[in-house]
CSV table of C-alpha atoms and ligand atoms in Angstrom, one decimal:
chain,number,residue,atom,x,y,z
A,1,UNK,CA,87.9,187.9,113.1
A,2,UNK,CA,91.2,186.5,112.2
A,3,UNK,CA,91.3,182.8,111.2
A,4,UNK,CA,92.7,180.4,113.8
A,5,UNK,CA,94.7,177.3,113.2
A,6,UNK,CA,92.3,174.5,112.4
A,7,UNK,CA,92.8,172.2,115.3
A,8,UNK,CA,89.1,171.4,115.1
A,9,UNK,CA,88.0,169.0,112.3
A,10,UNK,CA,84.5,170.3,112.2
A,11,UNK,CA,83.0,171.5,109.0
A,12,UNK,CA,82.4,174.9,110.5
A,13,UNK,CA,86.0,175.3,111.5
A,14,UNK,CA,87.2,174.2,108.0
A,15,UNK,CA,84.9,176.8,106.4
A,16,UNK,CA,86.3,179.5,108.6
A,17,UNK,CA,89.8,178.3,107.6
A,18,UNK,CA,89.1,178.6,103.9
A,19,UNK,CA,87.0,181.3,102.4
A,20,UNK,CA,86.9,179.5,99.0
A,21,UNK,CA,84.9,176.6,100.4
A,22,UNK,CA,87.5,174.0,99.9
A,23,UNK,CA,88.0,171.9,103.0
A,24,UNK,CA,91.4,170.8,104.3
A,25,UNK,CA,90.3,167.2,104.1
A,26,UNK,CA,90.1,167.6,100.3
A,27,UNK,CA,93.8,168.6,100.1
A,28,UNK,CA,96.2,166.1,98.6
A,29,UNK,CA,99.8,166.6,99.6
A,30,UNK,CA,102.9,164.7,98.5
A,31,UNK,CA,106.1,164.8,100.7
A,32,UNK,CA,109.3,163.8,98.9
A,33,UNK,CA,112.1,163.7,101.4
A,34,UNK,CA,111.2,163.4,105.1
A,35,UNK,CA,113.9,165.2,107.0
A,36,UNK,CA,112.7,166.7,110.4
A,37,UNK,CA,111.4,169.9,108.8
A,38,UNK,CA,109.3,167.9,106.3
A,39,UNK,CA,108.1,165.5,109.0
A,40,UNK,CA,107.0,168.5,111.2
A,41,UNK,CA,105.2,170.0,108.2
A,42,UNK,CA,103.3,166.8,107.6
A,43,UNK,CA,102.2,166.7,111.2
A,44,UNK,CA,101.1,170.3,111.1
A,45,UNK,CA,99.1,169.7,107.9
A,46,UNK,CA,97.4,166.8,109.6
A,47,UNK,CA,96.7,169.1,112.6
A,48,UNK,CA,95.0,171.4,110.1
A,49,UNK,CA,92.7,168.6,108.9
A,50,UNK,CA,94.6,167.3,105.9
A,51,UNK,CA,94.1,163.5,105.6
A,52,UNK,CA,95.3,162.7,102.1
A,53,UNK,CA,99.0,162.6,102.8
A,54,UNK,CA,101.5,160.7,100.7
A,55,UNK,CA,105.0,160.5,102.1
A,56,UNK,CA,108.2,159.0,100.5
A,57,UNK,CA,111.7,158.6,101.9
A,58,UNK,CA,113.0,155.1,102.6
A,59,UNK,CA,116.2,156.3,104.3
A,60,UNK,CA,116.4,155.4,108.0
A,61,UNK,CA,115.6,157.7,110.8
A,62,UNK,CA,119.0,158.8,112.2
A,63,UNK,CA,120.1,159.8,115.6
A,64,UNK,CA,120.3,163.4,114.2
A,65,UNK,CA,116.7,163.1,113.1
A,66,UNK,CA,115.6,161.9,116.5
A,67,UNK,CA,117.5,164.7,118.3
A,68,UNK,CA,116.1,167.3,116.0
A,69,UNK,CA,112.5,166.0,116.3
A,70,UNK,CA,109.8,165.1,115.7
A,71,UNK,CA,110.9,161.4,115.2
A,72,UNK,CA,111.1,159.6,118.5
A,73,UNK,CA,114.4,157.8,119.4
A,74,UNK,CA,112.5,154.5,119.5
A,75,UNK,CA,112.0,154.7,115.8
A,76,UNK,CA,115.7,155.3,115.0
A,77,UNK,CA,116.7,153.0,112.2
A,78,UNK,CA,113.2,152.6,110.8
A,79,UNK,CA,112.5,154.0,107.3
A,80,UNK,CA,111.5,157.6,107.6
A,81,UNK,CA,108.3,157.0,105.6
A,82,UNK,CA,107.3,154.2,108.0
A,83,UNK,CA,108.1,156.3,111.1
A,84,UNK,CA,106.1,159.3,109.8
A,85,UNK,CA,103.1,157.2,108.8
A,86,UNK,CA,103.1,155.8,112.3
A,87,UNK,CA,103.3,159.3,113.9
A,88,UNK,CA,100.5,160.6,111.6
A,89,UNK,CA,98.2,157.7,112.4
A,90,UNK,CA,98.9,158.0,116.2
A,91,UNK,CA,98.1,161.7,116.0
A,92,UNK,CA,95.1,161.5,113.8
A,93,UNK,CA,93.4,158.1,113.5
A,94,UNK,CA,91.4,159.3,110.5
A,95,UNK,CA,94.6,160.1,108.6
A,96,UNK,CA,95.7,157.1,106.5
A,97,UNK,CA,99.0,158.2,105.0
A,98,UNK,CA,100.4,156.3,102.0
A,99,UNK,CA,104.0,155.8,100.7
A,100,UNK,CA,103.1,155.5,97.1
A,101,UNK,CA,104.2,158.6,95.1
A,102,UNK,CA,103.4,156.8,91.9
A,103,UNK,CA,99.7,156.9,92.9
A,104,UNK,CA,99.7,160.7,93.6
A,105,UNK,CA,97.0,162.6,91.7
A,106,UNK,CA,97.8,165.0,88.9
A,107,UNK,CA,97.7,168.7,89.0
A,108,UNK,CA,94.3,168.5,87.4
A,109,UNK,CA,93.1,168.1,91.0
A,110,UNK,CA,93.3,171.8,92.2
A,111,UNK,CA,93.9,170.9,95.8
A,112,UNK,CA,97.1,168.9,95.1
A,113,UNK,CA,100.4,170.2,96.3
A,114,UNK,CA,103.9,168.9,97.0
A,115,UNK,CA,106.8,169.6,99.4
A,116,UNK,CA,110.3,168.6,98.1
A,117,UNK,CA,112.6,168.5,101.0
A,118,UNK,CA,116.3,167.8,101.1
A,119,UNK,CA,119.2,168.2,103.5
A,120,UNK,CA,122.9,168.9,103.3
A,121,UNK,CA,124.1,165.6,104.8
A,122,UNK,CA,127.8,166.4,105.1
A,123,UNK,CA,130.0,169.4,105.6
A,124,UNK,CA,130.0,170.6,101.9
A,125,UNK,CA,127.2,172.0,99.8
A,126,UNK,CA,127.6,169.2,97.4
A,127,UNK,CA,126.8,166.7,100.1
A,128,UNK,CA,123.2,167.6,99.4
A,129,UNK,CA,120.8,164.6,99.5
A,130,UNK,CA,118.1,165.2,96.9
A,131,UNK,CA,115.1,162.9,96.9
A,132,UNK,CA,114.7,160.9,93.8
A,133,UNK,CA,111.3,159.8,92.6
A,134,UNK,CA,111.1,156.7,90.3
A,135,UNK,CA,107.9,158.2,88.8
A,136,UNK,CA,108.1,162.0,88.5
A,137,UNK,CA,105.0,163.8,89.6
A,138,UNK,CA,102.8,165.8,87.3
A,139,UNK,CA,104.9,168.6,85.6
A,140,UNK,CA,102.5,171.3,86.8
A,141,UNK,CA,102.1,170.1,90.4
A,142,UNK,CA,102.6,173.1,92.6
A,143,UNK,CA,105.8,172.4,94.6
A,144,UNK,CA,107.7,174.1,97.3
A,145,UNK,CA,111.4,173.1,97.7
A,146,UNK,CA,113.3,173.4,100.9
A,147,UNK,CA,116.8,172.6,102.0
A,148,UNK,CA,118.1,172.2,105.5
A,149,UNK,CA,121.7,173.0,106.1
A,150,UNK,CA,122.5,172.4,109.8
A,151,UNK,CA,120.5,175.0,111.7
A,152,UNK,CA,119.7,176.9,108.6
A,153,UNK,CA,116.8,176.3,106.2
A,154,UNK,CA,116.3,177.7,102.7
A,155,UNK,CA,112.9,177.8,101.2
A,156,UNK,CA,112.0,178.4,97.5
A,157,UNK,CA,108.7,179.9,96.4
A,158,UNK,CA,106.0,177.7,95.2
A,159,UNK,CA,106.6,176.7,91.6
A,160,UNK,CA,105.3,174.1,89.2
A,161,UNK,CA,107.3,170.9,89.5
A,162,UNK,CA,109.0,171.3,86.1
A,163,UNK,CA,110.4,174.7,87.3
A,164,UNK,CA,111.8,173.3,90.5
A,165,UNK,CA,115.4,174.5,91.3
A,166,UNK,CA,117.9,172.0,89.9
A,167,UNK,CA,120.6,170.4,92.0
A,168,UNK,CA,123.2,172.9,90.9
A,169,UNK,CA,121.0,175.8,91.9
A,170,UNK,CA,120.3,174.2,95.3
A,171,UNK,CA,124.1,173.8,95.9
A,172,UNK,CA,124.7,177.4,94.8
A,173,UNK,CA,122.1,178.7,97.1
A,174,UNK,CA,123.6,176.8,100.0
A,175,UNK,CA,127.0,178.3,99.2
A,176,UNK,CA,125.4,181.8,98.9
A,177,UNK,CA,123.5,181.4,102.2
A,178,UNK,CA,126.7,180.3,104.0
A,179,UNK,CA,128.6,183.3,102.6
A,180,UNK,CA,125.8,185.7,103.6
A,181,UNK,CA,125.6,184.3,107.1
A,182,UNK,CA,129.4,184.4,107.4
A,183,UNK,CA,129.8,188.0,106.1
A,184,UNK,CA,126.6,189.5,107.6
A,185,UNK,CA,125.6,187.5,110.7
A,186,UNK,CA,121.9,187.9,111.2
A,187,UNK,CA,121.2,189.6,114.5
A,188,UNK,CA,118.1,190.1,116.4
A,189,UNK,CA,118.4,191.6,119.9
A,190,UNK,CA,114.9,190.3,120.7
A,191,UNK,CA,115.8,186.7,120.0
A,192,UNK,CA,115.4,184.3,122.8
A,193,UNK,CA,118.2,182.0,121.5
A,194,UNK,CA,121.8,182.9,121.2
A,195,UNK,CA,123.6,182.1,117.9
A,196,UNK,CA,125.2,179.1,119.5
A,197,UNK,CA,122.1,177.8,121.4
A,198,UNK,CA,121.0,174.3,120.4
A,199,UNK,CA,117.5,175.8,120.4
A,200,UNK,CA,118.3,177.4,117.1
A,201,UNK,CA,117.8,174.1,115.2
A,202,UNK,CA,114.5,173.5,116.8
A,203,UNK,CA,113.4,177.1,116.1
A,204,UNK,CA,114.4,176.8,112.5
A,205,UNK,CA,112.5,173.5,112.1
A,206,UNK,CA,109.3,174.7,113.8
A,207,UNK,CA,109.1,178.1,112.2
A,208,UNK,CA,110.1,176.8,108.7
A,209,UNK,CA,107.5,174.0,109.0
A,210,UNK,CA,104.8,176.5,110.0
A,211,UNK,CA,105.6,178.7,107.0
A,212,UNK,CA,105.6,175.7,104.7
A,213,UNK,CA,102.3,174.6,106.1
A,214,UNK,CA,100.8,178.0,105.4
A,215,UNK,CA,102.3,178.1,101.9
A,216,UNK,CA,101.0,174.6,100.9
A,217,UNK,CA,97.6,175.0,102.5
A,218,UNK,CA,97.3,178.5,101.0
A,219,UNK,CA,97.9,177.1,97.5
A,220,UNK,CA,95.7,174.0,98.0
A,221,UNK,CA,92.7,175.8,99.5
A,222,UNK,CA,92.8,178.8,97.1
A,223,UNK,CA,94.3,177.4,93.9
A,224,UNK,CA,92.8,180.2,91.8
A,225,UNK,CA,95.2,182.6,93.4
A,226,UNK,CA,98.1,180.9,91.7
A,227,UNK,CA,97.2,179.7,88.1
A,228,UNK,CA,99.2,176.8,87.0
A,229,UNK,CA,97.9,175.2,83.8
A,230,UNK,CA,100.2,177.4,81.8
A,231,UNK,CA,102.9,177.7,84.4
A,232,UNK,CA,101.9,181.3,84.9
A,233,UNK,CA,102.6,181.4,88.7
A,234,UNK,CA,102.9,184.6,90.6
A,235,UNK,CA,106.4,186.1,90.2
A,236,UNK,CA,108.6,184.6,92.9
A,237,UNK,CA,110.5,187.1,95.0
A,238,UNK,CA,113.4,185.0,96.0
A,239,UNK,CA,114.2,182.3,98.4
A,240,UNK,CA,114.0,182.6,102.2
A,241,UNK,CA,116.9,181.9,104.6
A,242,UNK,CA,115.8,181.0,108.1
A,243,UNK,CA,118.2,180.7,111.0
A,244,UNK,CA,116.2,180.4,114.2
A,245,UNK,CA,114.3,183.6,114.6
A,246,UNK,CA,116.3,185.3,111.9
A,247,UNK,CA,115.1,185.6,108.4
A,248,UNK,CA,116.7,186.9,105.2
A,249,UNK,CA,116.0,186.9,101.5
A,250,UNK,CA,118.4,185.6,98.9
A,251,UNK,CA,118.2,186.4,95.2
A,252,UNK,CA,118.6,183.2,93.2
A,253,UNK,CA,121.2,183.1,90.5
A,254,UNK,CA,120.0,183.8,87.0
A,255,UNK,CA,122.4,181.7,84.9
A,256,UNK,CA,120.4,178.4,84.9
A,257,UNK,CA,117.5,177.3,82.8
A,258,UNK,CA,115.6,176.5,86.0
A,259,UNK,CA,116.1,180.0,87.3
A,260,UNK,CA,113.2,181.4,89.3
A,261,UNK,CA,112.9,184.4,87.1
A,262,UNK,CA,113.3,182.6,83.8
B,1,ZN,ZN1,119.1,175.4,88.1
């Protein structure tokens, strides 16, 4: 029987969710950057039974955030981290989220994972807004990086924090993705949304957040599948471009020390 999303918090449901015996409420997750995709991922993680959630992003909820969801318009202007904590507590009273990345556990805890999320805030790839942490996390903390560029998301494979893609690589990937989409528009005749539908942004957010939740939970609940003490993670296959229902792979550039195949 295929596992089902863990909307139940019962021990039995958790065991069904994770064959290794690790329960979702033992998972520690740090969110750095709380754009709508990251916020949706945090809510999905809480839906799956994750309680130990640490969120950091003091920038205010914008009208764009509220329009894209899941932030409600009433919280526009509030710090994103405050707004998301409020949403998490309202959804799951047993979830007590923190905004204290300096207190986040080290990668010695096998159920610790991180999502680093950023967004292209202007028209150019260099308008990328990358979250800055005053206290960097543990160098080996398994981390997924994602970038939102309008209605497009880019997601890097899970890597130790010290091998995260650098700003230059993030910008290069945004340029490459724009070029790819311009030269080879992704088409799917079964798509419910047209390329110009406002639903595209919502689809991108929801599908990307679902994939991020699977990736983070998969690592946290079965950490032996991805050894990290020596940085010997599974070989990444590239980064994923998501535009609504469309998906493509992009090969990262290999001329940077942070390169994924380095
Ligand atoms: Zn780089």
